[in-house]
CSV table of C-alpha atoms and ligand atoms in Angstrom, one decimal:
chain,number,residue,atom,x,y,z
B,198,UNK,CA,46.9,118.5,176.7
B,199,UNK,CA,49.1,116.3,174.0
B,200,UNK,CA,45.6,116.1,172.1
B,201,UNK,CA,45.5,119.6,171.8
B,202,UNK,CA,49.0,120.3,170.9
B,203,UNK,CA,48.5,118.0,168.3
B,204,UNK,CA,45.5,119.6,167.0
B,205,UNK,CA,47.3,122.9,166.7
B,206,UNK,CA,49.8,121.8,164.7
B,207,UNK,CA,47.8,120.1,162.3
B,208,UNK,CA,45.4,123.6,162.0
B,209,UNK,CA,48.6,125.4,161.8
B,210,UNK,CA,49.6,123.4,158.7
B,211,UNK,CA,46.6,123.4,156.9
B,212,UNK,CA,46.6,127.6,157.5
B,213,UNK,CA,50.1,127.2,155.8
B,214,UNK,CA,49.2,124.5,153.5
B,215,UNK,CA,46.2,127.2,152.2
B,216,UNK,CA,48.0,130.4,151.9
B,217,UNK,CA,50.6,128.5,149.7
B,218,UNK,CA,48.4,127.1,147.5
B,219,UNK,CA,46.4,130.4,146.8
B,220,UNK,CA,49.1,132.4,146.4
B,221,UNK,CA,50.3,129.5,144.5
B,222,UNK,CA,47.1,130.3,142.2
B,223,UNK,CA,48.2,134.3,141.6
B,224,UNK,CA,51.6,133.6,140.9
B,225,UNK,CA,50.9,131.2,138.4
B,226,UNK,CA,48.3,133.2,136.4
B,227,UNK,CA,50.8,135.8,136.2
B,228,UNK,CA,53.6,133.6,134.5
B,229,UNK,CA,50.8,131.9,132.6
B,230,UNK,CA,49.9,134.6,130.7
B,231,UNK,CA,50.9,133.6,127.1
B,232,UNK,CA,52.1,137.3,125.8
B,233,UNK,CA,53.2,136.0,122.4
B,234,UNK,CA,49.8,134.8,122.0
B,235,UNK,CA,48.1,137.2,122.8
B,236,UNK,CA,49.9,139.5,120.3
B,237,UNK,CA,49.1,137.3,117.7
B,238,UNK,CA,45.4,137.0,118.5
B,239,UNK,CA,45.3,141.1,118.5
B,240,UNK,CA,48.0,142.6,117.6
B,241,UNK,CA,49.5,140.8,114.6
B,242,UNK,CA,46.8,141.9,112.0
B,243,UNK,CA,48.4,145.4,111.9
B,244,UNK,CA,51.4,144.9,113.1
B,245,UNK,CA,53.1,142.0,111.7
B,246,UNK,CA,54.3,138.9,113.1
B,247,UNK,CA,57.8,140.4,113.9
B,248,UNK,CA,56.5,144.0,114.5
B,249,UNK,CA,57.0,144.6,110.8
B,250,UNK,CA,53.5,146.2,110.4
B,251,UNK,CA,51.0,144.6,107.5
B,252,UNK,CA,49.9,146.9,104.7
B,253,UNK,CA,46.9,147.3,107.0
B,254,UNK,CA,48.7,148.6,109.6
B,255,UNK,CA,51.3,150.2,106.7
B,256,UNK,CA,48.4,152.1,105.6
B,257,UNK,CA,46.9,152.9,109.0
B,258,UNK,CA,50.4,155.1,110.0
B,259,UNK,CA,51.9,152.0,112.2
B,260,UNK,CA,55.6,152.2,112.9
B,261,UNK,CA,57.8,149.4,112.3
B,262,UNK,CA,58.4,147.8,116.5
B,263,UNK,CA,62.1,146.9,115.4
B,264,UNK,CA,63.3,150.0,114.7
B,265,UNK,CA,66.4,150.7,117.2
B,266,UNK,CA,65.8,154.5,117.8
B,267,UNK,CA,61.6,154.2,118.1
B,268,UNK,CA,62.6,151.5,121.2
B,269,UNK,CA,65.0,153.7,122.7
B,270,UNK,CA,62.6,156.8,122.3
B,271,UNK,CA,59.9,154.9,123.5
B,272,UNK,CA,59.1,154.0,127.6
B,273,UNK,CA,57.6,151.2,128.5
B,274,UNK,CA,54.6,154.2,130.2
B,275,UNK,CA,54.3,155.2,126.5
B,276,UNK,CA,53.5,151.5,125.0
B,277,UNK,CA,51.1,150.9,128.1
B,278,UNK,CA,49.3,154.0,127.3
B,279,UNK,CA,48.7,153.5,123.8
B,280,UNK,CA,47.8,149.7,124.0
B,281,UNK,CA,45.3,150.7,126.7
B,282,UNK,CA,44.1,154.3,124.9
B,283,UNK,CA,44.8,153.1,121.4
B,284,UNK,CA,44.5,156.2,118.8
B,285,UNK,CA,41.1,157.3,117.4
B,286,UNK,CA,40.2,155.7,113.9
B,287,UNK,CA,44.2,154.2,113.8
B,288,UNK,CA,44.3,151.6,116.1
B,289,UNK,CA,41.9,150.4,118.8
B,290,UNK,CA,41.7,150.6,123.0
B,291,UNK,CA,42.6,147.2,125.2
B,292,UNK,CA,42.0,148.6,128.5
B,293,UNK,CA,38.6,146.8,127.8
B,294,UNK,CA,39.7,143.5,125.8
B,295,UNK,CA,42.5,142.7,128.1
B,296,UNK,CA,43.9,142.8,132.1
B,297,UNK,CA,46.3,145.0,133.1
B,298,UNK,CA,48.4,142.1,133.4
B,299,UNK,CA,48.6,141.2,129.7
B,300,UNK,CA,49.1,144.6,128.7
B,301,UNK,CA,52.2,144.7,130.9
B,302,UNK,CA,53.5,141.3,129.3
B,303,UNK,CA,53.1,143.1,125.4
B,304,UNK,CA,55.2,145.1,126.5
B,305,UNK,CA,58.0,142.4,126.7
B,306,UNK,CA,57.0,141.2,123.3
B,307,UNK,CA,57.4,144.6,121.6
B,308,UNK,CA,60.4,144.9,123.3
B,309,UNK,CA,61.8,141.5,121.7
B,310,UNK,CA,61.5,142.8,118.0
B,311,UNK,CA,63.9,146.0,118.8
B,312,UNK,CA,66.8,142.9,119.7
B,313,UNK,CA,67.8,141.3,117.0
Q,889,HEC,C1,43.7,148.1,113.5
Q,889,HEC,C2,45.2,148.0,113.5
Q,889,HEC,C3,45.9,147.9,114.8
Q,889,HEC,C4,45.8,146.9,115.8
Q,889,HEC,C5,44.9,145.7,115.8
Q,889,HEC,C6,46.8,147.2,116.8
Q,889,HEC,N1,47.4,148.4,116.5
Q,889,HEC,FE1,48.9,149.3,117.6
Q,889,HEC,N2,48.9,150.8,116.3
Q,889,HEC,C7,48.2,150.9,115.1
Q,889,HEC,C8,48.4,152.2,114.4
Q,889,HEC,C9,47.9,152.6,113.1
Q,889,HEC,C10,49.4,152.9,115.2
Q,889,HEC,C11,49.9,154.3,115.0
Q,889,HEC,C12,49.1,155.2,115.9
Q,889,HEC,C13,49.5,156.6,115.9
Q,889,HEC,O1,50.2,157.0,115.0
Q,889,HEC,O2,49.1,157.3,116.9
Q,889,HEC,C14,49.6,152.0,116.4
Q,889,HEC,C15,50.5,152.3,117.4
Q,889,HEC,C16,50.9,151.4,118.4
Q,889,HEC,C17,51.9,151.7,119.3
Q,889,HEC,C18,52.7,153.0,119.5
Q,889,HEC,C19,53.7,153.1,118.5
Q,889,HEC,C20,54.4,154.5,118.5
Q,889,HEC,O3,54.7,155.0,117.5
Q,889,HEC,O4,54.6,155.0,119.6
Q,889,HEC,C21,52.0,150.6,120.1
Q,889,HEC,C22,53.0,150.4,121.3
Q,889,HEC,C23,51.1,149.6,119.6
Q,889,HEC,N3,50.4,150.2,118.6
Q,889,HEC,C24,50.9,148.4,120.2
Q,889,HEC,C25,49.8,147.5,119.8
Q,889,HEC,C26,49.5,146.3,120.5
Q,889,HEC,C27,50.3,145.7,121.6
Q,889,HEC,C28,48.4,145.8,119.9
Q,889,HEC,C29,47.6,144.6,120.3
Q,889,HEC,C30,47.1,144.5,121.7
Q,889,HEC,C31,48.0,146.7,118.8
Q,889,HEC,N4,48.9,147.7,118.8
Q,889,HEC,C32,47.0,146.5,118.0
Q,889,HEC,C33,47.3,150.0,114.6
Q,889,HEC,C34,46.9,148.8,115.3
C-alpha cells in the first residue's frame, strides 16, 4: 500500500514537473523574441533606425514613426495590418517572413519612436 502511495506521488510530480517545463518553453519564446532586432533586420532599410525613414523609404511615401499625431491616429489593428498586408510596390508583406508573434512585438517598437 505505502509502495504505491509513494509511486503516486512521485508520477504526480513528474506530471507537474512536465507541464512546467513546457509551458516554461512557450512562455519563453514569447519574451525571447528580440523585437528591436528584428526591426533592424527588416525594417530599418526604409524606415530608419529611429523610425526616421531612409531616402529609400523617403522616396517610397514612408511616414516618419515619431510623429505625435500619426501615433495617435494610428491603432495598433492598423500597424498589424500593414506589416502583415504591406502596400503593393511601397512596402513589402510579413505575414510570410515572420510569426504573428513578432509582428505583435513591432508593434511595441514603433510605438517607442512616438515617446520621446
Ligand atoms: C521597402 C521599404 C520598406 C520596408 C522594408 C518596410 N516598409 Fe513599412 N512602409 C514602407 C512604405 C513606403 C510605407 C507607406 C505605405 C503607404 O503609404 O501605404 C510603409 C508603411 C508602413 C506602416 C504604416 C504607416 C502608416 O502611414 O500608416 C507601418 C506601420 C510600417 N510600414 C511598418 C513596417 C515594419 C514594421 C517593417 C518591417 C517588418 C516595414 N514597415 C518594412 C516601406 C517599407
Amino acid at each position: 500500500m505505502s509502495k504505491t502511495g509513494i509511486f503516486t506521488g512521485v508520477s504526480v510530480a513528474v506530471m507537474a514537473g512536465a507541464i512546467a517545463y513546457f509551458s516554461g518553453i512557450s512562455v519563453s519564446r514569447a519574451a525571447d523574441i528580440d523585437a528591436t532586432k528584428v526591426y533592424m533586420t527588416h525594417c530599418k532599410t526604409c524606415h530608419g533606425e529611429n523610425g526616421h525613414p531612409t531616402d529609400l523609404g523617403t522616396g517610397l511615401g514612408a511616414r516618419e514613426f515619431a510623429n505625435a499625431e500619426w501615433q495617435a491616429k494610428t491603432t495598433d489593428e492598423q500597424i498589424i495590418k500593414q506589416i502583415n498586408n504591406g502596400t503593393p510596390e511601397k512596402m513589402m508583406p510579413f505575414k510570410e517572413k515572420l510569426s504573428q508573434d513578432e509582428i505583435k512585438a513591432l508593434v511595441s517598437v514603433i510605438r517607442g519612436f512616438g515617446k520621446k
